[in-house]
């Protein structure tokens, strides 16, 4: 490890402030406690946030300090990581619907950084895209994000500067907006899923002068052999290091699944019937009861599940993805007083995935397939070799040469997405807007209206989605396998009447994708 890194590690250790507490943003106690270094506050009894460190919103806002650190990812395996507030994931930011959120980003990294609020419909200037909505925040500098959290749900935040690398190193955390009229669960857990390389290559030290080293580049030429990710984690920990999830008999338990990695995971809850109550934070209408189905969660997606703790013992929630790394991706639900249990893994059992396009009950929706739209657009997603490099294209082009979707406020837009790649999934994410999913492979959706910001397309699949241009700005629309995004699969939704109020600095090193 370079000596500058040791120095910054020491400096950061001395400066770090422990942010912890309950989710009550109006609590004066929190305000005073937050200013005291190292003050820990017990989580509220009803909402158990033990699995992810929470941060408390006060008038001054929440400080998120980006810095270099180390973390024991698997037993005996400590990796160099990049963190918000010294841990992966960074603190959970939990606010109430209607709260004004203020986040002070302080950059103590050797590289520029930004924060993007994945899924949250923020004003464009707060979206955190270097060179598009702001200049990347330089080492030693800070930037304040401020926006109103209007739409309840499960979201997350992450760096959007050189994000294929910065996200991989750990610069992410969860962001939860509690609805004003929602009935609270007795336990509310957040599980952030991710994958690491035990060699520490990408998540660490082989950067020089901000460029990817030969090692990373040769991996790109191979078309991203994803088996290099051999350590799977829940909340930054693998295997026996993963925090247990305590419950009491009779509890209503909510688990927020967030995929911060670049691979899909097949998550199975043992021993209980459950419901998927939201997708990408947006409610499912009248969700049906499931058992022994896995939830397939793609990069960038979120699914919230709910169940009643009615089967005392110890039970796993685990990845059934079918390779050896899934062994690390398990958390144990432990009933109070359950000395023994049946926390048996069966991760190699093949179980059918919930088909979210036919789940829940039809209900009131904004858009229909047959209606008139201001604009219709097709995105053909593909994988190609160009000049000896594997690239990921939209309509045959790579970013920044891809054609933007040009709109005006109030337009309605229908997008047909087609995955022509032979083997690659493309989890496509639109910034600043939700879209309604209208059809899958030519068939209209049958279940609940499905509102998402990230939609996974498997090879050969075709989806039609629709949205209203209701949030002016310049917005990214890209694949959330960020290897694909950094190799071309990015376009923009551009409001032609919008003028960004920042000036891009050519010396800022802005890397938006
Ligand atoms: Cu998670 Cu461009 O986003
Ligand atoms: Cu992709």
Short mmCIF file of C-alpha atoms and ligand atoms in Angstrom, two decimals:
data_model
loop_
_atom_site.label_atom_id
_atom_site.label_comp_id
_atom_site.label_asym_id
_atom_site.label_seq_id
_atom_site.Cartn_x
_atom_site.Cartn_y
_atom_site.Cartn_z
CA UNK A 1 0.00 0.00 0.00
CA UNK A 2 1.31 3.44 -0.87
CA UNK A 3 2.44 5.62 2.02
CA UNK A 4 0.02 8.41 1.17
CA UNK A 5 -2.71 5.98 1.84
CA UNK A 6 -1.43 5.12 5.31
CA UNK A 7 -1.28 8.82 6.10
CA UNK A 8 -4.80 9.48 4.92
CA UNK A 9 -6.02 6.45 6.86
CA UNK A 10 -4.60 7.86 10.08
CA UNK A 11 -5.99 11.32 9.43
CA UNK A 12 -9.42 9.95 8.71
CA UNK A 13 -9.44 7.78 11.80
CA UNK A 14 -8.96 10.84 13.97
CA UNK A 15 -11.61 12.89 12.22
CA UNK A 16 -14.36 10.36 11.91
CA UNK A 17 -17.67 11.07 13.55
CA UNK A 18 -19.96 8.23 14.39
CA UNK A 19 -23.43 8.91 13.16
CA UNK A 20 -26.10 6.75 14.66
CA UNK A 21 -29.62 6.94 15.89
CA UNK A 22 -33.26 6.43 15.19
CA UNK A 23 -35.28 7.61 12.27
CA UNK A 24 -37.00 10.57 13.93
CA UNK A 25 -35.73 13.58 12.04
CA UNK A 26 -37.49 16.06 14.31
CA UNK A 27 -35.85 14.84 17.49
CA UNK A 28 -33.88 17.60 19.19
CA UNK A 29 -31.85 15.01 21.10
CA UNK A 30 -30.42 13.73 17.90
CA UNK A 31 -29.24 17.18 16.97
CA UNK A 32 -27.20 17.64 20.12
CA UNK A 33 -25.87 14.10 20.02
CA UNK A 34 -24.77 14.37 16.46
CA UNK A 35 -22.32 17.08 17.34
CA UNK A 36 -20.58 14.90 19.89
CA UNK A 37 -17.91 12.70 18.49
CA UNK A 38 -18.42 9.02 18.97
CA UNK A 39 -21.89 9.21 20.48
CA UNK A 40 -23.89 6.08 19.88
CA UNK A 41 -27.61 6.06 20.31
CA UNK A 42 -29.67 2.91 20.54
CA UNK A 43 -31.98 2.28 17.64
CA UNK A 44 -35.70 2.69 18.26
CA UNK A 45 -37.26 -0.48 19.53
CA UNK A 46 -39.74 -0.83 16.71
CA UNK A 47 -37.31 -0.29 13.86
CA UNK A 48 -34.25 -2.42 14.11
CA UNK A 49 -31.57 -0.84 12.01
CA UNK A 50 -28.69 -2.82 13.42
CA UNK A 51 -27.69 -4.30 10.08
CA UNK A 52 -26.80 -0.95 8.59
CA UNK A 53 -25.47 2.04 10.51
CA UNK A 54 -28.02 4.83 10.32
CA UNK A 55 -27.36 8.56 9.99
CA UNK A 56 -29.62 11.18 11.54
CA UNK A 57 -31.03 14.08 9.60
CA UNK A 58 -30.77 17.39 11.47
CA UNK A 59 -31.00 21.03 10.49
CA UNK A 60 -27.35 21.05 9.59
CA UNK A 61 -27.73 17.97 7.45
CA UNK A 62 -25.81 14.74 7.39
CA UNK A 63 -22.07 14.64 6.79
CA UNK A 64 -20.86 11.95 4.42
CA UNK A 65 -17.09 11.79 4.27
CA UNK A 66 -15.56 9.83 1.43
CA UNK A 67 -12.26 8.26 2.38
CA UNK A 68 -9.93 5.31 1.90
CA UNK A 69 -10.28 2.56 4.48
CA UNK A 70 -9.95 -1.18 5.08
CA UNK A 71 -12.71 -3.61 5.86
CA UNK A 72 -12.80 -7.25 6.84
CA UNK A 73 -15.04 -8.50 4.03
CA UNK A 74 -14.84 -12.22 4.77
CA UNK A 75 -13.42 -13.97 7.86
CA UNK A 76 -9.70 -13.23 7.81
CA UNK A 77 -9.93 -11.33 4.52
CA UNK A 78 -9.42 -7.58 4.85
CA UNK A 79 -9.62 -5.58 1.64
CA UNK A 80 -8.75 -1.97 0.84
CA UNK A 81 -12.08 -0.15 0.37
CA UNK A 82 -13.37 3.33 -0.41
CA UNK A 83 -16.07 4.37 2.00
CA UNK A 84 -18.61 6.94 3.13
CA UNK A 85 -18.02 7.47 6.88
CA UNK A 86 -15.51 4.65 7.13
CA UNK A 87 -17.67 1.67 6.31
CA UNK A 88 -19.18 -0.27 3.43
CA UNK A 89 -22.05 0.32 3.11
CA UNK A 90 -22.02 3.94 4.31
CA UNK A 91 -24.64 4.96 6.89
CA UNK A 92 -28.29 4.40 6.09
CA UNK A 93 -30.03 7.70 5.48
CA UNK A 94 -33.61 7.33 6.63
CA UNK A 95 -36.00 10.25 6.31
CA UNK A 96 -39.73 10.93 6.35
CA UNK A 97 -41.76 11.77 3.30
CA UNK A 98 -41.70 15.55 2.90
CA UNK A 99 -38.38 16.03 4.71
CA UNK A 100 -35.82 18.32 3.18
CA UNK A 101 -32.65 16.28 2.98
CA UNK A 102 -29.30 18.00 3.22
CA UNK A 103 -26.11 16.01 2.74
CA UNK A 104 -22.64 17.49 3.10
CA UNK A 105 -20.24 15.43 1.01
CA UNK A 106 -16.62 15.85 2.10
CA UNK A 107 -13.98 14.35 -0.11
CA UNK A 108 -10.89 12.90 1.59
CA UNK A 109 -10.15 10.51 -1.26
CA UNK A 110 -7.16 10.87 -3.58
CA UNK A 111 -9.66 11.12 -6.49
CA UNK A 112 -12.68 13.30 -7.28
CA UNK A 113 -16.10 11.95 -6.23
CA UNK A 114 -19.85 12.70 -6.40
CA UNK A 115 -23.06 11.23 -4.95
CA UNK A 116 -26.00 10.06 -7.05
CA UNK A 117 -29.36 9.32 -5.35
CA UNK A 118 -30.37 6.21 -7.24
CA UNK A 119 -34.12 6.17 -7.90
CA UNK A 120 -34.91 9.37 -6.02
CA UNK A 121 -36.54 11.97 -8.29
CA UNK A 122 -34.30 14.87 -7.23
CA UNK A 123 -33.90 18.21 -9.05
CA UNK A 124 -31.37 17.76 -11.84
CA UNK A 125 -28.64 19.87 -10.19
CA UNK A 126 -28.66 17.41 -7.25
CA UNK A 127 -28.32 14.24 -9.36
CA UNK A 128 -24.57 13.97 -8.88
CA UNK A 129 -23.37 13.42 -12.46
CA UNK A 130 -19.88 14.81 -13.08
CA UNK A 131 -19.78 17.00 -16.19
CA UNK A 132 -23.57 16.74 -16.63
CA UNK A 133 -25.11 18.18 -13.44
CA UNK A 134 -22.03 19.32 -11.48
CA UNK A 135 -18.24 19.19 -11.48
CA UNK A 136 -16.72 16.25 -9.66
CA UNK A 137 -15.84 17.17 -6.07
CA UNK A 138 -12.06 17.40 -5.84
CA UNK A 139 -9.91 15.91 -3.05
CA UNK A 140 -10.17 18.15 0.02
CA UNK A 141 -13.34 19.85 -1.29
CA UNK A 142 -17.00 19.47 -0.32
CA UNK A 143 -20.43 19.77 -1.90
CA UNK A 144 -23.91 20.01 -0.36
CA UNK A 145 -26.82 18.11 -1.82
CA UNK A 146 -30.26 19.37 -0.88
CA UNK A 147 -33.65 18.10 -2.03
CA UNK A 148 -37.12 17.25 -0.77
CA UNK A 149 -37.86 13.56 -0.31
CA UNK A 150 -41.38 13.31 -1.71
CA UNK A 151 -41.76 9.72 -2.83
CA UNK A 152 -41.59 7.03 -0.13
CA UNK A 153 -39.54 3.93 -0.81
CA UNK A 154 -36.25 2.09 -0.73
CA UNK A 155 -33.45 3.81 -2.63
CA UNK A 156 -29.69 4.02 -2.44
CA UNK A 157 -26.84 6.42 -3.02
CA UNK A 158 -23.50 5.89 -4.68
CA UNK A 159 -20.66 7.73 -6.34
CA UNK A 160 -21.24 8.48 -10.02
CA UNK A 161 -17.67 9.55 -10.76
CA UNK A 162 -15.76 6.76 -12.53
CA UNK A 163 -18.53 4.69 -11.03
CA UNK A 164 -17.51 1.28 -12.40
CA UNK A 165 -14.51 1.53 -10.07
CA UNK A 166 -15.76 3.75 -7.25
CA UNK A 167 -18.93 1.71 -6.67
CA UNK A 168 -16.89 -1.47 -6.82
CA UNK A 169 -14.63 -0.18 -4.07
CA UNK A 170 -17.56 0.45 -1.74
CA UNK A 171 -18.81 4.03 -2.20
CA UNK A 172 -22.51 3.34 -1.58
CA UNK A 173 -25.22 3.25 1.08
CA UNK A 174 -29.00 2.91 1.45
CA UNK A 175 -31.55 5.71 1.41
CA UNK A 176 -35.01 5.09 2.84
CA UNK A 177 -37.98 7.46 2.66
CA UNK A 178 -40.67 6.42 5.14
CA UNK A 179 -44.21 7.09 3.93
CA UNK A 180 -46.47 9.25 6.08
CA UNK A 181 -49.34 6.77 5.99
CA UNK A 182 -47.50 3.51 5.94
CA UNK A 183 -48.02 0.93 8.65
CA UNK A 184 -44.65 0.24 10.12
CA UNK A 185 -43.12 -3.17 10.41
CA UNK A 186 -41.86 -4.36 13.81
CA UNK A 187 -38.47 -5.09 12.26
CA UNK A 188 -37.15 -3.22 9.29
CA UNK A 189 -33.91 -4.59 7.88
CA UNK A 190 -31.92 -3.49 4.88
CA UNK A 191 -29.68 -5.94 3.04
CA UNK A 192 -27.30 -4.43 0.48
CA UNK A 193 -25.94 -7.11 -1.85
CA UNK A 194 -22.54 -6.85 -3.54
CA UNK A 195 -19.64 -8.84 -4.95
CA UNK A 196 -15.89 -8.45 -4.42
CA UNK A 197 -12.66 -9.85 -5.74
CA UNK A 198 -10.68 -11.61 -3.06
CA UNK A 199 -7.54 -10.60 -4.94
CA UNK A 200 -8.49 -6.99 -4.17
CA UNK A 201 -7.53 -5.97 -7.71
CA UNK A 202 -10.35 -3.71 -8.77
CA UNK A 203 -11.44 -2.66 -5.32
CA UNK A 204 -8.09 -1.30 -4.42
CA UNK A 205 -4.70 -0.32 -5.37
CA UNK A 206 -3.92 -0.78 -9.01
CA UNK A 207 -4.79 2.73 -10.08
CA UNK A 208 -2.13 5.04 -11.35
CA UNK A 209 -2.76 8.65 -12.20
CA UNK A 210 -6.50 8.04 -12.31
CA UNK A 211 -6.22 5.57 -15.18
CA UNK A 212 -7.06 1.95 -15.10
CA UNK A 213 -4.03 -0.25 -15.03
CA UNK A 214 -3.19 -2.85 -17.63
CA UNK A 215 -4.79 -5.52 -15.49
CA UNK A 216 -8.22 -3.92 -15.50
CA UNK A 217 -7.95 -3.14 -19.17
CA UNK A 218 -7.15 -6.67 -20.14
CA UNK A 219 -10.19 -7.82 -18.17
CA UNK A 220 -12.29 -5.44 -20.21
CA UNK A 221 -10.97 -6.91 -23.43
CA UNK A 222 -12.09 -10.29 -22.23
CA UNK A 223 -15.60 -8.92 -21.96
CA UNK A 224 -15.71 -8.77 -18.17
CA UNK A 225 -15.31 -12.28 -16.88
CA UNK A 226 -17.62 -11.84 -13.92
CA UNK A 227 -16.25 -14.92 -12.17
CA UNK A 228 -13.48 -12.63 -10.92
CA UNK A 229 -16.06 -11.59 -8.32
CA UNK A 230 -15.60 -14.49 -5.92
CA UNK A 231 -16.74 -12.96 -2.60
CA UNK A 232 -20.43 -12.17 -2.20
CA UNK A 233 -21.48 -9.86 0.61
CA UNK A 234 -24.51 -8.64 2.53
CA UNK A 235 -23.92 -5.18 3.99
CA UNK A 236 -20.20 -5.40 3.22
CA UNK A 237 -19.70 -8.78 4.92
CA UNK A 238 -19.50 -12.35 3.76
CA UNK A 239 -20.28 -15.70 5.40
CA UNK A 240 -20.15 -15.84 9.19
CA UNK A 241 -19.46 -12.08 9.41
CA UNK A 242 -22.94 -11.20 8.13
CA UNK A 243 -25.09 -9.69 10.91
CA UNK A 244 -27.92 -11.85 12.21
CA UNK A 245 -31.50 -10.61 11.91
CA UNK A 246 -33.24 -10.98 15.30
CA UNK A 247 -37.04 -11.33 15.37
CA UNK A 248 -39.73 -12.14 17.94
CA UNK A 249 -42.60 -14.49 17.30
CA UNK A 250 -45.50 -12.47 15.85
CA UNK A 251 -43.33 -9.65 14.47
CA UNK A 252 -44.12 -8.19 11.11
CA UNK A 253 -40.73 -8.16 9.38
CA UNK A 254 -39.76 -6.04 6.39
CA UNK A 255 -36.57 -6.75 4.49
CA UNK A 256 -35.34 -4.21 1.98
CA UNK A 257 -33.15 -5.88 -0.63
CA UNK A 258 -30.86 -3.56 -2.61
CA UNK A 259 -28.46 -4.83 -5.27
CA UNK A 260 -25.33 -2.63 -5.23
CA UNK A 261 -23.29 -5.14 -7.25
CA UNK A 262 -22.92 -6.02 -10.93
CA UNK A 263 -24.49 -9.49 -10.84
CA UNK A 264 -28.07 -10.66 -10.34
CA UNK A 265 -28.87 -12.65 -7.19
CA UNK A 266 -31.61 -15.20 -6.54
CA UNK A 267 -32.73 -14.51 -2.99
CA UNK A 268 -34.67 -17.11 -1.05
CA UNK A 269 -36.29 -16.70 2.35
CA UNK A 270 -36.50 -19.99 4.23
CA UNK A 271 -39.31 -21.19 6.46
CA UNK A 272 -41.87 -18.46 5.81
CA UNK A 273 -44.54 -17.29 3.44
CA UNK A 274 -43.84 -13.77 2.26
CA UNK A 275 -44.99 -11.00 -0.05
CA UNK A 276 -43.05 -8.65 -2.29
CA UNK A 277 -44.54 -5.32 -1.23
CA UNK A 278 -42.55 -3.00 -3.47
CA UNK A 279 -40.27 -2.98 -6.50
CA UNK A 280 -37.69 -0.17 -6.77
CA UNK A 281 -39.44 1.36 -3.76
CA UNK A 282 -42.84 1.63 -5.50
CA UNK A 283 -45.75 -0.34 -4.03
CA UNK A 284 -47.11 -3.53 -5.62
CA UNK A 285 -50.91 -3.58 -5.72
CA UNK A 286 -52.33 -6.43 -3.60
CA UNK A 287 -49.26 -8.70 -3.67
CA UNK A 288 -49.94 -12.43 -3.41
CA UNK A 289 -48.40 -14.84 -0.91
CA UNK A 290 -45.22 -16.58 -2.03
CA UNK A 291 -43.30 -19.52 -0.69
CA UNK A 292 -40.22 -21.24 -2.04
CA UNK A 293 -39.87 -18.77 -4.84
CA UNK A 294 -36.66 -16.83 -5.23
CA UNK A 295 -36.57 -13.12 -5.94
CA UNK A 296 -34.27 -12.39 -8.83
CA UNK A 297 -32.69 -9.01 -8.09
CA UNK A 298 -30.56 -7.33 -10.76
CA UNK A 299 -27.92 -4.60 -10.32
CA UNK A 300 -29.53 -1.34 -9.16
CA UNK A 301 -32.92 -2.93 -8.37
CA UNK A 302 -34.68 -2.99 -5.00
CA UNK A 303 -37.35 -5.34 -3.69
CA UNK A 304 -38.99 -5.07 -0.28
CA UNK A 305 -40.41 -8.26 1.18
CA UNK A 306 -42.64 -8.67 4.20
CA UNK A 307 -43.47 -11.67 6.34
CA UNK A 308 -44.90 -12.57 9.72
CA UNK A 309 -42.46 -14.28 12.06
CA UNK A 310 -44.57 -17.35 12.82
CA UNK A 311 -42.07 -20.20 12.67
CA UNK A 312 -39.64 -20.06 15.61
CA UNK A 313 -36.08 -21.17 15.03
CA UNK A 314 -33.23 -20.00 12.85
CA UNK A 315 -33.81 -19.44 9.15
CA UNK A 316 -31.63 -18.32 6.31
CA UNK A 317 -32.21 -15.74 3.68
CA UNK A 318 -29.70 -16.66 0.99
CA UNK A 319 -28.62 -16.51 -2.65
CA UNK A 320 -29.59 -19.54 -4.77
CA UNK A 321 -27.53 -18.33 -7.71
CA UNK A 322 -25.78 -21.64 -8.25
CA UNK A 323 -22.01 -21.02 -8.02
CA UNK A 324 -19.57 -21.31 -5.15
CA UNK A 325 -19.50 -17.62 -4.17
CA UNK A 326 -23.18 -17.69 -3.14
CA UNK A 327 -22.11 -19.45 0.07
CA UNK A 328 -21.06 -16.03 1.40
CA UNK A 329 -24.41 -14.38 0.70
CA UNK A 330 -26.56 -15.58 3.63
CA UNK A 331 -28.08 -13.88 6.64
CA UNK A 332 -29.66 -15.78 9.53
CA UNK A 333 -33.04 -14.78 10.91
CA UNK A 334 -32.92 -15.68 14.61
CA UNK A 335 -36.02 -15.90 16.79
CA UNK A 336 -35.62 -14.60 20.31
CA UNK A 337 -34.92 -17.57 22.59
CA UNK A 338 -34.21 -19.95 19.73
CA UNK A 339 -31.19 -21.83 20.99
CA UNK A 340 -31.22 -24.29 18.16
CA UNK A 341 -32.79 -24.11 14.80
CA UNK A 342 -32.85 -25.30 11.30
CA UNK A 343 -30.59 -22.79 9.62
CA UNK A 344 -29.73 -25.32 6.96
CA UNK A 345 -28.50 -23.97 3.68
CA UNK A 346 -29.92 -25.32 0.46
CA UNK A 347 -28.36 -22.77 -1.84
CA UNK A 348 -27.93 -25.21 -4.71
CA UNK A 349 -31.65 -25.98 -4.88
CA UNK A 350 -33.15 -24.54 -8.06
CA UNK A 351 -36.31 -22.58 -7.29
CA UNK A 352 -38.54 -20.64 -9.66
CA UNK A 353 -38.19 -16.86 -9.56
CA UNK A 354 -41.21 -14.65 -8.92
CA UNK A 355 -42.36 -13.22 -12.25
CA UNK A 356 -42.86 -9.63 -11.24
CA UNK A 357 -44.57 -8.88 -14.58
CA UNK A 358 -47.55 -11.05 -13.51
CA UNK A 359 -47.47 -10.47 -9.75
CA UNK A 360 -50.09 -8.66 -7.69
CA UNK A 361 -53.39 -7.34 -8.93
CA UNK A 362 -54.25 -5.01 -11.80
CA UNK A 363 -55.16 -1.53 -10.65
CA UNK A 364 -55.19 2.11 -11.60
CA UNK A 365 -52.24 3.02 -13.78
CA UNK A 366 -51.10 6.12 -15.62
CA UNK A 367 -50.24 4.70 -19.05
CA UNK A 368 -51.61 2.13 -21.50
CA UNK A 369 -49.94 0.45 -24.47
CA UNK A 370 -52.46 1.77 -26.98
CA UNK A 371 -52.58 5.44 -26.03
CA UNK A 372 -50.95 8.26 -27.96
CA UNK A 373 -47.46 9.32 -26.95
CA UNK A 374 -45.56 12.48 -27.85
CA UNK A 375 -42.51 10.39 -28.61
CA UNK A 376 -41.65 6.74 -29.24
CA UNK A 377 -38.10 5.53 -29.02
CA UNK A 378 -36.40 2.18 -29.46
CA UNK A 379 -33.23 1.15 -27.64
CA UNK A 380 -31.49 -1.84 -29.20
CA UNK A 381 -28.95 -3.05 -26.66
CA UNK A 382 -26.05 -5.08 -27.94
CA UNK A 383 -22.55 -6.41 -27.34
CA UNK A 384 -19.94 -5.99 -30.11
CA UNK A 385 -16.22 -6.10 -30.75
CA UNK A 386 -14.90 -2.73 -31.91
CA UNK A 387 -11.19 -2.29 -32.62
CA UNK A 388 -10.37 -5.29 -30.50
CA UNK A 389 -12.42 -4.11 -27.51
CA UNK A 390 -15.71 -5.48 -26.27
CA UNK A 391 -18.20 -2.61 -26.30
CA UNK A 392 -21.82 -2.33 -25.21
CA UNK A 393 -23.99 -0.39 -27.62
CA UNK A 394 -27.34 1.37 -27.82
CA UNK A 395 -28.58 1.41 -31.43
CA UNK A 396 -25.08 0.48 -32.56
CA UNK A 397 -23.36 3.40 -30.81
CA UNK A 398 -21.38 3.93 -27.64
CA UNK A 399 -21.57 6.90 -25.26
CA UNK A 400 -21.08 9.83 -25.84
CA UNK A 401 -21.99 9.09 -29.48
CA UNK A 402 -25.35 7.52 -28.59
CA UNK A 403 -28.40 9.53 -29.61
CA UNK A 404 -30.10 11.25 -26.67
CA UNK A 405 -33.87 11.14 -26.14
CA UNK A 406 -34.82 14.78 -26.66
CA UNK A 407 -37.97 15.90 -24.84
CA UNK A 408 -39.88 18.89 -23.54
CA UNK A 409 -41.60 19.11 -20.18
CA UNK A 410 -45.03 17.47 -20.33
CA UNK A 411 -44.15 15.07 -23.15
CA UNK A 412 -45.19 11.43 -22.80
CA UNK A 413 -42.58 8.95 -23.96
CA UNK A 414 -42.84 5.28 -24.85
CA UNK A 415 -39.56 3.35 -24.98
CA UNK A 416 -39.11 -0.11 -26.45
CA UNK A 417 -36.02 -1.79 -25.03
CA UNK A 418 -34.61 -4.86 -26.77
CA UNK A 419 -31.67 -6.92 -25.54
CA UNK A 420 -29.85 -8.31 -28.59
CA UNK A 421 -26.80 -9.44 -26.62
CA UNK A 422 -26.20 -13.19 -26.65
CA UNK A 423 -25.20 -13.69 -23.03
CA UNK A 424 -25.35 -10.34 -21.18
CA UNK A 425 -28.16 -9.06 -18.96
CA UNK A 426 -28.71 -5.31 -19.16
CA UNK A 427 -30.32 -3.76 -16.07
CA UNK A 428 -31.30 -0.39 -17.55
CA UNK A 429 -31.64 2.57 -15.16
CA UNK A 430 -33.27 5.93 -15.90
CA UNK A 431 -32.35 8.86 -13.67
CA UNK A 432 -34.83 11.39 -12.26
CA UNK A 433 -38.01 9.57 -13.39
CA UNK A 434 -40.05 6.47 -12.75
CA UNK A 435 -41.37 4.56 -15.72
CA UNK A 436 -44.34 2.22 -15.95
CA UNK A 437 -43.60 -1.20 -17.45
CA UNK A 438 -46.29 -1.92 -20.07
CA UNK A 439 -45.28 -5.16 -21.75
CA UNK A 440 -42.75 -7.97 -21.65
CA UNK A 441 -41.87 -9.89 -24.83
CA UNK A 442 -44.94 -8.46 -26.57
CA UNK A 443 -47.39 -9.45 -23.80
CA UNK A 444 -49.10 -6.72 -21.78
CA UNK A 445 -48.34 -6.88 -18.06
CA UNK A 446 -50.93 -8.87 -16.15
CA UNK A 447 -50.40 -8.14 -12.50
CA UNK A 448 -50.00 -4.96 -10.48
CA UNK A 449 -49.07 -1.77 -12.30
CA UNK A 450 -45.27 -1.93 -12.21
CA UNK A 451 -43.42 1.32 -11.61
CA UNK A 452 -39.63 1.13 -11.73
CA UNK A 453 -36.43 3.06 -12.33
CA UNK A 454 -34.27 0.01 -13.12
CA UNK A 455 -35.40 -2.81 -15.41
CA UNK A 456 -33.40 -5.92 -16.15
CA UNK A 457 -33.43 -7.32 -19.70
CA UNK A 458 -32.15 -10.84 -20.14
CA UNK A 459 -30.72 -11.84 -23.55
CA UNK A 460 -33.48 -11.81 -26.17
CA UNK A 461 -36.01 -10.00 -23.99
CA UNK A 462 -38.05 -6.99 -25.06
CA UNK A 463 -39.92 -4.56 -22.81
CA UNK A 464 -42.04 -1.49 -23.47
CA UNK A 465 -42.08 1.21 -20.80
CA UNK A 466 -43.64 4.68 -20.62
CA UNK A 467 -43.09 7.81 -18.59
CA UNK A 468 -43.91 11.48 -18.45
CA UNK A 469 -41.22 14.11 -18.86
CA UNK A 470 -41.99 15.78 -15.53
CA UNK A 471 -38.54 16.64 -14.18
CA UNK A 472 -36.46 18.99 -16.29
CA UNK A 473 -32.77 18.44 -16.79
CA UNK A 474 -30.19 16.23 -18.44
CA UNK A 475 -30.57 12.68 -17.18
CA UNK A 476 -28.58 9.50 -17.69
CA UNK A 477 -30.24 6.35 -19.02
CA UNK A 478 -27.74 3.49 -18.76
CA UNK A 479 -26.97 -0.11 -17.96
CA UNK A 480 -26.27 -0.70 -14.25
CA UNK A 481 -23.75 -3.38 -14.96
CA UNK A 482 -21.34 -0.49 -14.82
CA UNK A 483 -18.75 -2.43 -16.82
CA UNK A 484 -21.23 -2.15 -19.68
CA UNK A 485 -21.92 1.54 -18.98
CA UNK A 486 -18.23 2.41 -18.92
CA UNK A 487 -17.84 0.54 -22.22
CA UNK A 488 -20.57 2.49 -23.97
CA UNK A 489 -24.09 1.54 -22.83
CA UNK A 490 -25.24 5.00 -21.76
CA UNK A 491 -27.56 7.55 -23.31
CA UNK A 492 -29.24 10.69 -22.04
CA UNK A 493 -32.78 11.97 -21.61
CA UNK A 494 -32.41 15.65 -22.50
CA UNK A 495 -34.94 18.42 -21.99
CA UNK A 496 -34.25 20.72 -24.92
CA UNK A 497 -35.43 23.81 -23.01
CA UNK A 498 -33.22 23.12 -19.99
CA UNK A 499 -30.05 24.99 -19.25
CA UNK A 500 -27.80 23.54 -16.53
CA UNK A 501 -26.66 26.22 -14.07
CA UNK A 502 -23.10 25.01 -13.67
CA UNK A 503 -20.11 25.37 -15.97
CA UNK A 504 -18.24 22.15 -16.72
CA UNK A 505 -14.61 22.51 -15.70
CA UNK A 506 -12.30 20.73 -18.17
CA UNK A 507 -9.77 20.26 -15.34
CA UNK A 508 -12.21 18.58 -12.93
CA UNK A 509 -11.54 15.12 -14.36
CA UNK A 510 -15.30 14.57 -14.81
CA UNK A 511 -16.12 10.94 -15.58
CA UNK A 512 -19.91 10.68 -15.77
CA UNK A 513 -20.26 7.04 -16.68
CU1 LIG B 1 -27.21 3.88 -9.75
CU2 LIG B 1 -26.54 6.22 -13.01
O1 LIG B 1 -26.88 5.05 -11.37
CU1 LIG B 2 -25.51 -4.14 -19.56
#
